[in-house]
C-alpha cells in the first residue's frame, strides 16, 4: 500500500486534496488582505528575498526578515499544541488547523488596531503592517516550522526554539516572547532597552 493510499484510507482525503486545502487557505488569506487594502508588495516597488533592518519602513515588506524565525517558531508551537489537543487527527489535518490559526492571526495583525498597537506600544514606529507577500511568506514559514517539528526530535526542536529566541534578543532586541509581551502589556523599560544597538 502506498503512502497516499494509506493516508486516504485513514483520513478520507488524499495527499493532493490536503495540499489543495492548504493552497485554498493561502489564497483566501491573500484575498482577505487585499480586500483590507494591504499592498501586494513593498511600496518601494521591488521585492527582496531578505531585509535585515528591523527599524525601517521596509521591515515586514519583503519575503523574509528577522521575524521569519518567529513564524518558524509558531510552527513548532502549533505542532505541539495540535498534537496535544487533537491527538487522533492526522498530521495533515493538524497542519490545516495550524494554518487557520496562523492565517487568522495574520489578518488580525494587519488590522488598523493592531498596527497602531505595535506603533504606540513598541519601538516599531515605522511599522505600517505587512505586505501580502510578507504575510503569505510568514504563513509558509510557519508550515516549514510545523513540518520540521514533525520530523525532528523534541529536544532538537526545543533547542532550535531557544537558540532562535536568544539570537533575536541579542541581535535585534526582539523575539516572539517579547513581541507577545509588549503587545499585551507594553513596558517602558523594555521599550527603552529595545531601542539600543545590537548586542551581538
PDB file of C-alpha atoms in Angstrom:
ATOM      1  CA  UNK A   1       0.000   0.000   0.000  1.00  0.00           C
ATOM      2  CA  UNK A   2       1.454   3.375  -0.990  1.00  0.00           C
ATOM      3  CA  UNK A   3       1.708   6.324   1.379  1.00  0.00           C
ATOM      4  CA  UNK A   4      -1.018   8.162  -0.494  1.00  0.00           C
ATOM      5  CA  UNK A   5      -3.395   5.169  -0.317  1.00  0.00           C
ATOM      6  CA  UNK A   6      -2.752   4.655   3.410  1.00  0.00           C
ATOM      7  CA  UNK A   7      -3.328   8.372   4.060  1.00  0.00           C
ATOM      8  CA  UNK A   8      -6.581   8.276   2.108  1.00  0.00           C
ATOM      9  CA  UNK A   9      -7.754   5.202   3.978  1.00  0.00           C
ATOM     10  CA  UNK A  10      -7.030   6.808   7.340  1.00  0.00           C
ATOM     11  CA  UNK A  11      -8.478  10.267   6.660  1.00  0.00           C
ATOM     12  CA  UNK A  12     -10.770  10.056   3.650  1.00  0.00           C
ATOM     13  CA  UNK A  13      -8.604  12.616   1.831  1.00  0.00           C
ATOM     14  CA  UNK A  14      -5.654  12.079  -0.483  1.00  0.00           C
ATOM     15  CA  UNK A  15      -2.379  13.947  -0.063  1.00  0.00           C
ATOM     16  CA  UNK A  16      -3.289  16.023  -3.113  1.00  0.00           C
ATOM     17  CA  UNK A  17      -6.581  17.040  -1.508  1.00  0.00           C
ATOM     18  CA  UNK A  18      -4.828  18.066   1.733  1.00  0.00           C
ATOM     19  CA  UNK A  19      -2.439  20.269  -0.226  1.00  0.00           C
ATOM     20  CA  UNK A  20      -5.345  21.742  -2.187  1.00  0.00           C
ATOM     21  CA  UNK A  21      -6.959  22.671   1.150  1.00  0.00           C
ATOM     22  CA  UNK A  22      -3.692  24.310   2.199  1.00  0.00           C
ATOM     23  CA  UNK A  23      -3.381  26.219  -1.084  1.00  0.00           C
ATOM     24  CA  UNK A  24      -7.003  27.344  -0.731  1.00  0.00           C
ATOM     25  CA  UNK A  25      -6.270  28.770   2.719  1.00  0.00           C
ATOM     26  CA  UNK A  26      -3.269  30.679   1.349  1.00  0.00           C
ATOM     27  CA  UNK A  27      -5.396  32.093  -1.472  1.00  0.00           C
ATOM     28  CA  UNK A  28      -8.137  33.045   0.998  1.00  0.00           C
ATOM     29  CA  UNK A  29      -5.642  34.792   3.267  1.00  0.00           C
ATOM     30  CA  UNK A  30      -4.222  36.786   0.345  1.00  0.00           C
ATOM     31  CA  UNK A  31      -7.716  37.720  -0.862  1.00  0.00           C
ATOM     32  CA  UNK A  32      -8.808  38.982   2.555  1.00  0.00           C
ATOM     33  CA  UNK A  33      -5.626  41.016   2.998  1.00  0.00           C
ATOM     34  CA  UNK A  34      -6.101  42.524  -0.463  1.00  0.00           C
ATOM     35  CA  UNK A  35      -9.686  43.429   0.427  1.00  0.00           C
ATOM     36  CA  UNK A  36      -8.364  45.063   3.610  1.00  0.00           C
ATOM     37  CA  UNK A  37      -6.208  47.328   1.467  1.00  0.00           C
ATOM     38  CA  UNK A  38      -2.843  45.710   2.168  1.00  0.00           C
ATOM     39  CA  UNK A  39      -0.213  46.308  -0.510  1.00  0.00           C
ATOM     40  CA  UNK A  40       0.740  43.223  -2.560  1.00  0.00           C
ATOM     41  CA  UNK A  41       4.448  44.158  -2.414  1.00  0.00           C
ATOM     42  CA  UNK A  42       6.587  46.847  -0.795  1.00  0.00           C
ATOM     43  CA  UNK A  43       5.670  50.424  -1.707  1.00  0.00           C
ATOM     44  CA  UNK A  44       9.335  50.778  -2.683  1.00  0.00           C
ATOM     45  CA  UNK A  45       8.412  48.890  -5.852  1.00  0.00           C
ATOM     46  CA  UNK A  46      10.608  45.816  -5.523  1.00  0.00           C
ATOM     47  CA  UNK A  47      10.713  42.538  -3.608  1.00  0.00           C
ATOM     48  CA  UNK A  48      13.790  41.356  -1.722  1.00  0.00           C
ATOM     49  CA  UNK A  49      14.435  37.829  -0.506  1.00  0.00           C
ATOM     50  CA  UNK A  50      15.790  39.192   2.803  1.00  0.00           C
ATOM     51  CA  UNK A  51      15.518  42.523   4.592  1.00  0.00           C
ATOM     52  CA  UNK A  52      17.520  42.619   7.795  1.00  0.00           C
ATOM     53  CA  UNK A  53      16.971  46.170   9.081  1.00  0.00           C
ATOM     54  CA  UNK A  54      14.215  45.964  11.690  1.00  0.00           C
ATOM     55  CA  UNK A  55      13.848  49.685  12.399  1.00  0.00           C
ATOM     56  CA  UNK A  56      12.961  50.694   8.862  1.00  0.00           C
ATOM     57  CA  UNK A  57       9.887  51.249   6.741  1.00  0.00           C
ATOM     58  CA  UNK A  58      10.766  48.137   4.694  1.00  0.00           C
ATOM     59  CA  UNK A  59      10.551  45.748   7.641  1.00  0.00           C
ATOM     60  CA  UNK A  60       7.773  43.164   7.132  1.00  0.00           C
ATOM     61  CA  UNK A  61       7.519  44.259   3.492  1.00  0.00           C
ATOM     62  CA  UNK A  62       9.652  41.634   1.766  1.00  0.00           C
ATOM     63  CA  UNK A  63       9.803  37.835   1.626  1.00  0.00           C
ATOM     64  CA  UNK A  64      11.897  37.207   4.745  1.00  0.00           C
ATOM     65  CA  UNK A  65      13.245  39.232   7.658  1.00  0.00           C
ATOM     66  CA  UNK A  66      14.254  38.637  11.253  1.00  0.00           C
ATOM     67  CA  UNK A  67      10.662  37.882  12.236  1.00  0.00           C
ATOM     68  CA  UNK A  68      10.598  34.938   9.822  1.00  0.00           C
ATOM     69  CA  UNK A  69      12.298  32.975  12.605  1.00  0.00           C
ATOM     70  CA  UNK A  70       9.361  33.766  14.912  1.00  0.00           C
ATOM     71  CA  UNK A  71       6.970  32.293  12.366  1.00  0.00           C
ATOM     72  CA  UNK A  72       9.027  29.112  12.183  1.00  0.00           C
ATOM     73  CA  UNK A  73       8.685  29.036  15.966  1.00  0.00           C
ATOM     74  CA  UNK A  74       4.910  29.416  15.526  1.00  0.00           C
ATOM     75  CA  UNK A  75       5.059  26.183  13.553  1.00  0.00           C
ATOM     76  CA  UNK A  76       6.915  24.439  16.385  1.00  0.00           C
ATOM     77  CA  UNK A  77       4.333  25.624  18.897  1.00  0.00           C
ATOM     78  CA  UNK A  78       1.334  24.790  16.727  1.00  0.00           C
ATOM     79  CA  UNK A  79       2.666  21.317  16.067  1.00  0.00           C
ATOM     80  CA  UNK A  80       2.964  20.694  19.807  1.00  0.00           C
ATOM     81  CA  UNK A  81      -0.401  22.255  20.605  1.00  0.00           C
ATOM     82  CA  UNK A  82      -2.304  20.333  17.938  1.00  0.00           C
ATOM     83  CA  UNK A  83      -0.526  17.100  18.924  1.00  0.00           C
ATOM     84  CA  UNK A  84      -1.819  17.585  22.471  1.00  0.00           C
ATOM     85  CA  UNK A  85      -5.302  18.873  21.611  1.00  0.00           C
ATOM     86  CA  UNK A  86      -6.023  16.785  18.505  1.00  0.00           C
ATOM     87  CA  UNK A  87      -4.141  13.532  19.165  1.00  0.00           C
ATOM     88  CA  UNK A  88      -6.347  11.430  16.878  1.00  0.00           C
ATOM     89  CA  UNK A  89      -6.269  13.841  13.940  1.00  0.00           C
ATOM     90  CA  UNK A  90      -3.896  13.082  11.055  1.00  0.00           C
ATOM     91  CA  UNK A  91      -0.912  15.408  10.874  1.00  0.00           C
ATOM     92  CA  UNK A  92      -2.279  16.900   7.656  1.00  0.00           C
ATOM     93  CA  UNK A  93      -5.473  17.898   9.460  1.00  0.00           C
ATOM     94  CA  UNK A  94      -3.473  19.378  12.305  1.00  0.00           C
ATOM     95  CA  UNK A  95      -1.429  21.351   9.776  1.00  0.00           C
ATOM     96  CA  UNK A  96      -4.630  22.759   8.282  1.00  0.00           C
ATOM     97  CA  UNK A  97      -5.741  23.764  11.799  1.00  0.00           C
ATOM     98  CA  UNK A  98      -2.372  25.463  12.343  1.00  0.00           C
ATOM     99  CA  UNK A  99      -2.714  27.303   9.028  1.00  0.00           C
ATOM    100  CA  UNK A 100      -6.184  28.502  10.018  1.00  0.00           C
ATOM    101  CA  UNK A 101      -4.794  29.917  13.263  1.00  0.00           C
ATOM    102  CA  UNK A 102      -1.754  31.480  11.601  1.00  0.00           C
ATOM    103  CA  UNK A 103      -3.791  32.934   8.736  1.00  0.00           C
ATOM    104  CA  UNK A 104      -6.350  34.365  11.154  1.00  0.00           C
ATOM    105  CA  UNK A 105      -3.579  35.990  13.172  1.00  0.00           C
ATOM    106  CA  UNK A 106      -2.045  37.462  10.012  1.00  0.00           C
ATOM    107  CA  UNK A 107      -5.390  39.081   9.219  1.00  0.00           C
ATOM    108  CA  UNK A 108      -5.864  40.395  12.771  1.00  0.00           C
ATOM    109  CA  UNK A 109      -2.225  41.545  12.904  1.00  0.00           C
ATOM    110  CA  UNK A 110      -2.825  43.692   9.836  1.00  0.00           C
ATOM    111  CA  UNK A 111      -5.919  45.372  11.222  1.00  0.00           C
ATOM    112  CA  UNK A 112      -5.570  49.077  11.980  1.00  0.00           C
ATOM    113  CA  UNK A 113      -5.984  48.472  15.727  1.00  0.00           C
ATOM    114  CA  UNK A 114      -3.077  46.028  15.984  1.00  0.00           C
ATOM    115  CA  UNK A 115      -0.861  48.116  13.696  1.00  0.00           C
ATOM    116  CA  UNK A 116      -1.397  51.166  15.916  1.00  0.00           C
ATOM    117  CA  UNK A 117      -0.836  49.000  18.988  1.00  0.00           C
ATOM    118  CA  UNK A 118       2.574  47.998  17.646  1.00  0.00           C
ATOM    119  CA  UNK A 119       3.431  51.587  16.749  1.00  0.00           C
ATOM    120  CA  UNK A 120       2.471  53.072  20.110  1.00  0.00           C
ATOM    121  CA  UNK A 121       3.447  50.199  22.411  1.00  0.00           C
ATOM    122  CA  UNK A 122       6.777  49.148  20.890  1.00  0.00           C
ATOM    123  CA  UNK A 123       9.766  50.706  19.156  1.00  0.00           C
ATOM    124  CA  UNK A 124       8.281  49.800  15.738  1.00  0.00           C
ATOM    125  CA  UNK A 125       7.453  53.394  14.802  1.00  0.00           C
ATOM    126  CA  UNK A 126       7.953  52.686  11.094  1.00  0.00           C
ATOM    127  CA  UNK A 127       5.599  49.679  11.102  1.00  0.00           C
ATOM    128  CA  UNK A 128       2.567  50.109   8.853  1.00  0.00           C
ATOM    129  CA  UNK A 129       1.533  46.471   8.527  1.00  0.00           C
ATOM    130  CA  UNK A 130       2.695  43.617   6.324  1.00  0.00           C
ATOM    131  CA  UNK A 131       2.579  43.415   2.576  1.00  0.00           C
ATOM    132  CA  UNK A 132       0.656  40.453   1.204  1.00  0.00           C
ATOM    133  CA  UNK A 133       3.859  38.793   0.003  1.00  0.00           C
ATOM    134  CA  UNK A 134       5.343  39.080   3.504  1.00  0.00           C
ATOM    135  CA  UNK A 135       2.185  37.831   5.202  1.00  0.00           C
ATOM    136  CA  UNK A 136       1.915  34.804   2.922  1.00  0.00           C
ATOM    137  CA  UNK A 137       5.618  34.130   3.448  1.00  0.00           C
ATOM    138  CA  UNK A 138       5.049  34.234   7.219  1.00  0.00           C
ATOM    139  CA  UNK A 139       2.369  31.569   6.940  1.00  0.00           C
ATOM    140  CA  UNK A 140       4.520  29.406   4.675  1.00  0.00           C
ATOM    141  CA  UNK A 141       7.402  29.576   7.151  1.00  0.00           C
ATOM    142  CA  UNK A 142       5.008  28.551   9.906  1.00  0.00           C
ATOM    143  CA  UNK A 143       4.300  25.490   7.733  1.00  0.00           C
ATOM    144  CA  UNK A 144       8.066  24.898   7.486  1.00  0.00           C
ATOM    145  CA  UNK A 145       8.306  25.035  11.272  1.00  0.00           C
ATOM    146  CA  UNK A 146       5.384  22.645  11.667  1.00  0.00           C
ATOM    147  CA  UNK A 147       6.943  20.135   9.264  1.00  0.00           C
ATOM    148  CA  UNK A 148      10.342  20.444  10.958  1.00  0.00           C
ATOM    149  CA  UNK A 149       8.759  19.786  14.366  1.00  0.00           C
ATOM    150  CA  UNK A 150       7.058  16.714  12.905  1.00  0.00           C
ATOM    151  CA  UNK A 151      10.403  15.246  11.814  1.00  0.00           C
ATOM    152  CA  UNK A 152      12.895  16.465  14.405  1.00  0.00           C
ATOM    153  CA  UNK A 153      13.370  15.033  17.898  1.00  0.00           C
ATOM    154  CA  UNK A 154      11.618  17.072  20.580  1.00  0.00           C
ATOM    155  CA  UNK A 155      14.926  18.032  22.179  1.00  0.00           C
ATOM    156  CA  UNK A 156      16.293  19.399  18.911  1.00  0.00           C
ATOM    157  CA  UNK A 157      13.097  21.363  18.269  1.00  0.00           C
ATOM    158  CA  UNK A 158      13.222  22.928  21.739  1.00  0.00           C
ATOM    159  CA  UNK A 159      16.928  23.744  21.353  1.00  0.00           C
ATOM    160  CA  UNK A 160      16.299  25.452  17.995  1.00  0.00           C
ATOM    161  CA  UNK A 161      13.438  27.458  19.504  1.00  0.00           C
ATOM    162  CA  UNK A 162      15.573  28.637  22.421  1.00  0.00           C
ATOM    163  CA  UNK A 163      18.508  29.449  20.131  1.00  0.00           C
ATOM    164  CA  UNK A 164      16.247  31.483  17.849  1.00  0.00           C
ATOM    165  CA  UNK A 165      14.813  33.500  20.746  1.00  0.00           C
ATOM    166  CA  UNK A 166      18.253  34.171  22.253  1.00  0.00           C
ATOM    167  CA  UNK A 167      19.889  35.211  18.962  1.00  0.00           C
ATOM    168  CA  UNK A 168      16.995  37.503  18.075  1.00  0.00           C
ATOM    169  CA  UNK A 169      17.019  39.100  21.532  1.00  0.00           C
ATOM    170  CA  UNK A 170      20.754  39.745  21.309  1.00  0.00           C
ATOM    171  CA  UNK A 171      20.799  40.971  17.709  1.00  0.00           C
ATOM    172  CA  UNK A 172      17.526  42.839  17.149  1.00  0.00           C
ATOM    173  CA  UNK A 173      16.449  43.115  20.808  1.00  0.00           C
ATOM    174  CA  UNK A 174      13.139  41.489  19.978  1.00  0.00           C
ATOM    175  CA  UNK A 175      11.730  37.981  19.609  1.00  0.00           C
ATOM    176  CA  UNK A 176       8.444  36.117  19.821  1.00  0.00           C
ATOM    177  CA  UNK A 177       8.340  36.242  23.617  1.00  0.00           C
ATOM    178  CA  UNK A 178       8.981  39.986  23.782  1.00  0.00           C
ATOM    179  CA  UNK A 179       6.626  40.610  20.887  1.00  0.00           C
ATOM    180  CA  UNK A 180       3.732  38.931  22.693  1.00  0.00           C
ATOM    181  CA  UNK A 181       4.595  40.605  26.000  1.00  0.00           C
ATOM    182  CA  UNK A 182       4.773  44.094  24.513  1.00  0.00           C
ATOM    183  CA  UNK A 183       1.575  43.596  22.548  1.00  0.00           C
ATOM    184  CA  UNK A 184      -0.365  42.515  25.653  1.00  0.00           C
ATOM    185  CA  UNK A 185       1.204  44.902  28.165  1.00  0.00           C
ATOM    186  CA  UNK A 186       3.916  47.322  26.988  1.00  0.00           C
ATOM    187  CA  UNK A 187       6.676  48.023  29.493  1.00  0.00           C
ATOM    188  CA  UNK A 188       8.567  51.289  29.107  1.00  0.00           C
ATOM    189  CA  UNK A 189      11.790  49.724  30.422  1.00  0.00           C
ATOM    190  CA  UNK A 190      11.669  47.006  27.759  1.00  0.00           C
ATOM    191  CA  UNK A 191      10.796  49.534  25.080  1.00  0.00           C
ATOM    192  CA  UNK A 192      13.787  51.666  26.107  1.00  0.00           C
ATOM    193  CA  UNK A 193      16.053  48.564  26.067  1.00  0.00           C
ATOM    194  CA  UNK A 194      14.796  47.594  22.620  1.00  0.00           C
ATOM    195  CA  UNK A 195      15.887  50.956  21.274  1.00  0.00           C
ATOM    196  CA  UNK A 196      19.555  50.112  21.854  1.00  0.00           C
ATOM    197  CA  UNK A 197      22.091  48.798  19.320  1.00  0.00           C
ATOM    198  CA  UNK A 198      22.629  45.082  18.631  1.00  0.00           C
ATOM    199  CA  UNK A 199      24.422  43.259  21.436  1.00  0.00           C
ATOM    200  CA  UNK A 200      25.955  40.760  19.016  1.00  0.00           C
TER     201      UNK A 200
END
